[in-house]
Amino acid sequence: MVDKITFMETLHSVQEIAKASPVPLTKEEIRSYFQDMDLSEEQQEMIYQFLLTPQEEALENEDDNEQTDSQAEAKSYKRARSKSAAKPADTSQNPHFQMYLKEISAVAILTKEQQTVLYCKLLSGEETAIEEISHQWLKKIIKIAGEFVTPRVFLEDLVQEGNIALLLGLGQLLGKASEYGTDNADVLDDAQRKRLEKRLERFVREGMEHYRQELEGEADSENTILAKVSLIHEARKALAEENGTDPTVQELCEYTRIPQEEIVDILDLHEKARKE
């Protein structure tokens, strides 16, 4: 069963990316954003039509066409976003950002094996790997940045912050093979690779979150924390009812999309507060 909150958040993120992209997203690109969700062919087709149809034309035609429940829900969500969270400026109109998107669309994505070789080079201390890996992460960073967009925080600025955070993170991992349980930097198994990639993603997310908090102020930061606490609380209840047991941190992470480290910290604080 697809989690509605996660689905709508992902849909909005991809919509922002589609608006900023100088060329329409392909179905394969759109599918990649929802690959972790068990969507039917009908639901996937609805997503394609929603994202690929120009927004102005979609708004004109929606009232004249009969809609499915899923399409009506997407329409309601879209209108709510346009009223309450419309951005004061359209980043897709920035010619420099358009050029940037066009350039990275031409970057060839290496195979998993080829990327693993680059990670091995990084862990062995080869500085040339930093630039090569950062190129492979350009599209990932745009995808992550879409999750942090707000009325005051633009996609292009988040992408820049994410790229900087990634470079800093890669610098920290340079020559650190021992941190991944191997003395031989030429060997990196699938689990170690995934662990490294999650750490790099955490660097990126932390950089974007820090930037967003700086723009939106301390009050918004506190609201974000409270929202996460509330989301984790509701997730624990929902998963406990569904599975009959208290959920693991991994399950909470998959359900809420909050990094495991944050969930652990929040749960620890909650436990300390309960005991006091």
XYZ file of C-alpha atoms in Angstrom:
276
model
C 0.000 0.000 0.000
C 1.379 3.399 -1.042
C 1.794 5.888 1.779
C -0.251 8.948 0.780
C 1.947 11.525 2.513
C 5.117 10.164 0.933
C 3.442 9.935 -2.468
C 2.190 13.526 -2.433
C 5.522 14.869 -1.194
C 7.329 13.000 -3.953
C 4.819 14.173 -6.544
C 5.362 17.800 -5.519
C 9.138 17.409 -5.581
C 9.090 15.945 -9.090
C 6.682 18.674 -10.193
C 9.169 21.332 -9.086
C 11.958 19.557 -10.959
C 9.769 19.288 -14.065
C 9.019 23.022 -13.924
C 12.709 23.863 -13.726
C 13.791 21.443 -16.444
C 14.335 23.015 -19.894
C 13.138 19.798 -21.531
C 10.222 17.529 -20.527
C 11.113 14.683 -18.196
C 11.011 11.272 -19.814
C 8.775 8.536 -18.470
C 11.868 6.638 -17.351
C 13.079 9.641 -15.340
C 9.669 10.113 -13.727
C 9.406 6.394 -12.953
C 12.779 6.491 -11.152
C 11.425 8.931 -8.545
C 8.577 6.535 -7.651
C 10.495 3.270 -8.007
C 10.177 2.438 -4.304
C 6.372 2.664 -4.459
C 4.097 -0.165 -5.570
C 2.115 1.752 -8.178
C -0.295 0.259 -10.697
C -0.026 1.016 -14.417
C -3.055 3.305 -14.113
C -1.482 5.268 -11.281
C 1.788 5.586 -13.184
C -0.025 6.863 -16.264
C -1.847 9.438 -14.117
C 1.486 10.668 -12.794
C 2.935 10.942 -16.304
C -0.021 12.956 -17.572
C -0.029 15.204 -14.521
C 3.686 16.004 -14.806
C 4.082 16.081 -18.581
C 1.071 18.306 -19.338
C 1.898 22.032 -19.259
C 0.438 23.454 -16.061
C -1.574 26.277 -17.683
C -3.182 23.930 -20.196
C -3.896 21.369 -17.495
C -5.779 23.899 -15.381
C -7.897 24.970 -18.367
C -8.805 21.434 -19.375
C -9.332 19.799 -15.997
C -12.800 21.247 -15.391
C -14.020 19.990 -18.806
C -12.878 16.410 -18.437
C -14.195 13.593 -16.306
C -11.567 12.589 -13.770
C -10.675 9.514 -11.793
C -10.392 9.755 -8.022
C -6.613 9.794 -8.275
C -6.644 12.617 -10.821
C -9.059 14.619 -8.695
C -6.819 14.177 -5.672
C -3.779 15.346 -7.652
C -5.753 18.350 -8.906
C -6.846 19.287 -5.381
C -3.287 19.023 -4.137
C -1.975 21.135 -7.006
C -4.488 23.932 -6.367
C -3.773 23.915 -2.645
C -0.067 24.284 -3.350
C -0.647 27.137 -5.804
C -2.650 29.084 -3.202
C -0.621 28.468 -0.066
C 2.915 27.929 -1.318
C 3.323 29.718 -4.627
C 6.896 30.766 -5.162
C 7.488 34.525 -5.622
C 9.787 33.813 -8.572
C 10.000 31.045 -11.129
C 13.485 29.531 -11.039
C 12.835 27.874 -14.368
C 13.155 31.315 -15.956
C 16.770 31.653 -14.822
C 18.793 31.144 -18.035
C 21.908 30.100 -16.122
C 20.024 27.365 -14.286
C 18.401 26.230 -17.530
C 21.839 25.942 -19.085
C 23.059 23.994 -16.046
C 20.166 21.534 -16.320
C 20.821 21.075 -20.012
C 24.486 20.367 -19.382
C 23.924 17.770 -16.673
C 21.260 16.024 -18.751
C 24.114 15.049 -21.056
C 26.202 13.492 -18.262
C 26.455 9.755 -18.803
C 25.510 7.669 -15.779
C 28.025 4.938 -15.067
C 27.073 1.393 -14.127
C 26.985 0.351 -10.491
C 30.261 -1.477 -10.970
C 31.933 1.571 -12.524
C 30.699 3.805 -9.701
C 32.050 1.306 -7.179
C 35.469 1.607 -8.806
C 35.308 5.387 -8.305
C 34.378 4.945 -4.637
C 37.335 2.613 -4.205
C 39.625 5.234 -5.712
C 38.213 7.820 -3.327
C 38.775 5.616 -0.286
C 42.306 4.849 -1.430
C 43.112 8.566 -1.554
C 42.899 9.410 -5.278
C 41.715 13.041 -5.424
C 40.712 12.756 -9.091
C 37.823 10.544 -7.995
C 36.142 13.491 -6.223
C 35.294 15.291 -9.456
C 34.215 12.106 -11.217
C 31.906 11.072 -8.362
C 30.433 14.564 -8.060
C 29.441 14.400 -11.745
C 27.592 11.139 -11.080
C 25.682 12.818 -8.246
C 24.493 15.899 -10.167
C 21.091 14.443 -11.054
C 20.662 12.879 -7.595
C 21.242 16.270 -5.977
C 18.507 17.876 -8.085
C 16.120 15.120 -6.999
C 16.994 15.617 -3.311
C 16.775 19.415 -3.638
C 13.161 19.118 -4.788
C 12.244 17.851 -1.313
C 13.521 21.045 0.342
C 11.873 23.642 -1.917
C 9.650 26.164 -0.089
C 8.158 29.556 -1.031
C 11.390 31.182 0.151
C 13.916 28.530 -0.805
C 14.497 28.023 -4.520
C 15.547 24.837 -6.289
C 18.618 26.338 -7.953
C 20.007 27.601 -4.625
C 19.436 24.238 -2.955
C 21.224 22.488 -5.819
C 24.216 24.762 -5.343
C 24.292 24.107 -1.595
C 23.933 20.374 -2.198
C 26.847 20.331 -4.646
C 29.047 22.175 -2.155
C 28.047 19.833 0.679
C 28.811 16.815 -1.513
C 32.304 18.078 -2.340
C 33.011 18.695 1.341
C 31.751 15.223 2.179
C 33.867 13.595 -0.509
C 36.869 15.428 0.877
C 36.176 13.960 4.316
C 36.043 10.421 2.904
C 39.201 10.733 0.845
C 41.609 7.975 1.886
C 39.279 6.624 4.596
C 39.081 2.963 3.517
C 39.432 1.780 7.120
C 36.107 3.422 8.035
C 34.336 0.971 5.754
C 35.708 -2.170 7.301
C 38.316 -2.851 4.674
C 42.077 -2.430 4.620
C 42.034 -2.923 0.863
C 40.532 0.130 -0.804
C 40.251 -1.789 -4.080
C 37.550 -4.013 -2.608
C 34.122 -2.655 -1.733
C 31.116 -4.936 -1.462
C 27.507 -3.944 -2.122
C 26.686 -3.268 1.538
C 29.756 -1.068 1.974
C 28.936 0.857 -1.198
C 25.381 1.510 -0.053
C 26.669 2.645 3.346
C 29.041 5.092 1.652
C 26.298 6.439 -0.632
C 23.942 6.936 2.306
C 26.641 8.899 4.079
C 27.166 11.092 1.017
C 23.416 11.657 0.776
C 23.370 12.665 4.438
C 26.058 15.268 3.731
C 23.908 16.675 0.925
C 20.677 16.705 2.941
C 22.342 18.317 5.944
C 23.787 21.049 3.726
C 20.394 21.798 2.183
C 18.588 21.688 5.528
C 21.127 24.071 7.079
C 20.681 26.477 4.168
C 16.891 26.311 4.414
C 16.988 26.969 8.144
C 19.231 29.983 7.611
C 16.731 31.482 5.174
C 13.555 30.616 7.027
C 14.815 31.447 10.497
C 15.074 29.676 13.812
C 11.316 29.580 14.364
C 10.782 27.598 11.183
C 13.584 25.273 12.231
C 11.818 24.578 15.510
C 8.586 23.957 13.631
C 10.406 21.481 11.386
C 11.693 19.554 14.386
C 8.257 19.491 15.985
C 6.753 18.304 12.726
C 9.280 15.462 12.534
C 8.565 14.460 16.130
C 4.853 14.392 15.370
C 5.388 12.459 12.135
C 7.511 9.810 13.874
C 4.909 9.494 16.648
C 2.111 8.940 14.135
C 4.275 6.559 12.101
C 4.977 4.425 15.186
C 1.261 4.141 15.895
C 0.355 3.326 12.291
C 3.071 0.715 11.856
C 2.329 -0.858 15.252
C -1.324 -1.240 14.318
C -0.439 -2.642 10.910
C 2.288 -5.092 11.989
C 1.299 -5.799 15.584
C 4.776 -4.929 16.876
C 6.727 -1.771 17.638
C 8.459 -0.695 14.380
C 12.229 -0.701 13.952
C 14.227 2.433 13.175
C 14.654 1.180 9.606
C 10.894 0.817 9.191
C 10.337 4.311 10.577
C 12.975 5.644 8.194
C 11.292 4.046 5.175
C 7.870 5.261 6.297
C 8.762 8.872 7.150
C 11.775 9.435 4.871
C 13.587 10.931 7.857
C 17.266 9.831 8.128
C 17.853 7.020 10.631
C 20.288 9.157 12.635
C 17.636 11.817 13.207
C 15.052 9.223 14.188
C 17.431 7.694 16.725
C 18.157 11.134 18.235
C 14.454 12.019 18.445
C 13.555 8.660 20.016
C 16.383 9.037 22.551
C 15.170 12.494 23.547
C 11.612 11.204 23.834
C 12.753 8.330 26.072
C 14.765 10.669 28.312
C 11.818 13.056 28.618
C 9.507 10.150 29.512
C 11.805 8.990 32.315
C 12.151 12.496 33.817
